[in-house]
Amino acid sequence: MIQVAVTATVCGLVLAACGSTKDNASAPAAGGGNAGGKVGATLPLLTSPFWQAYNNYVPKMATEEGVDVLPTVNADSDPAKLITDIGTFLNQGVKGLVVTPLDSAAIVAGLKQAENKGVPVVAVDVAPESGKVAMVVRADNKAYGTKACEAIGEKVKSGKVVQIMGDLASVNGRDRSEAFRDCMKSKYPGIQVLEIPAEWKADKASSGLDSMLTANPDIKGVYMQAGGVYLAPTEQALKRKNLFFPVGDPKHIVLVSNDGIPQELAAIRAGELDATVSQPADAYAKYGLYWLKKAMAGETFKPGPTDHDSTIVEISPGILEDQLPAPVITKANVDDKALWGNNL
């Protein structure tokens, strides 16, 4: 059994680890590795229902993977605290780390500390800009932006739409923003994209959208890059402006988000939200620990298909990412029992 110390931080989980796949053989590293010992894990924040769900999945998935989990640690949206948490784990003698970067550049310092001690790392949800990780467990965030663009573009053919962006210090925020912007430009040239940099913070989303709606009362669509923190303030801002109408009403402003939390599924059923792209909180926890366990045993990996319907790709020199599926959820499939948001 592996003992894992999990750090609770919400909004960009990074688990770095190594593991084998069905069609993608892994091999023990020279020296054999150390399959035992304590493991530290971090969460970016716990103010989002998505990260609360992920945090709850960690002990369950640890049991399934044969990993002993210590209490989680929350970085509370502070990149500096996350680095301190990593250092604390290393000083405690952990043999593996599951981390969720808040800032793709800032996390590199923590990864260096782990590398210096020979401790493997798995990054979940957010990829680092550089540094040594055994694996990144993440869905294709560019696909999030593209899928959201297409979901809005199916219903809005011209006029103004807003994207409420995540933290642009995170590769997730950049990928979603750029993909949404590029998709709109190439596929829906009649649509003007307005942007609100909200840094994964509900208050910034609320104030930013309020100001945007005052200046642009003719907005026809809103893309929320994180439904867990942006859905409620978006609905509240629309209600304050008397612009909140149900799906199907001619005055309805099309709303599309990312996450797949139960609150979003309920909003889709109620006719308040058009669609969301499901970010797999359960699979993030499962495969973060899966790859870390293998990495601690000395296994290494290469690009290719996995045995769990995903593909490992090299996203930058030396950094591999297990890109997990992220389906679009609409009224048509919102009751699918396979969706993690229906299984909490």
Short mmCIF file of C-alpha atoms in Angstrom, two decimals, residues 209-215 235-245:
data_model
loop_
_atom_site.label_atom_id
_atom_site.label_comp_id
_atom_site.label_asym_id
_atom_site.label_seq_id
_atom_site.Cartn_x
_atom_site.Cartn_y
_atom_site.Cartn_z
CA LEU A 209 -20.40 40.77 -16.47
CA ASP A 210 -22.48 43.44 -14.77
CA SER A 211 -20.37 46.16 -16.39
CA MET A 212 -20.35 44.33 -19.72
CA LEU A 213 -24.14 44.04 -19.79
CA THR A 214 -24.54 47.72 -18.91
CA ALA A 215 -22.40 48.69 -21.89
CA GLU A 235 -27.37 34.01 -13.62
CA GLN A 236 -27.55 36.63 -10.88
CA ALA A 237 -26.10 39.34 -13.14
CA LEU A 238 -28.59 38.50 -15.90
CA LYS A 239 -31.48 38.62 -13.42
CA ARG A 240 -30.37 42.02 -12.12
CA LYS A 241 -30.52 43.34 -15.68
CA ASN A 242 -33.85 41.61 -16.42
CA LEU A 243 -32.10 39.55 -19.10
CA PHE A 244 -32.59 36.06 -17.65
CA PHE A 245 -35.02 34.05 -19.81
#
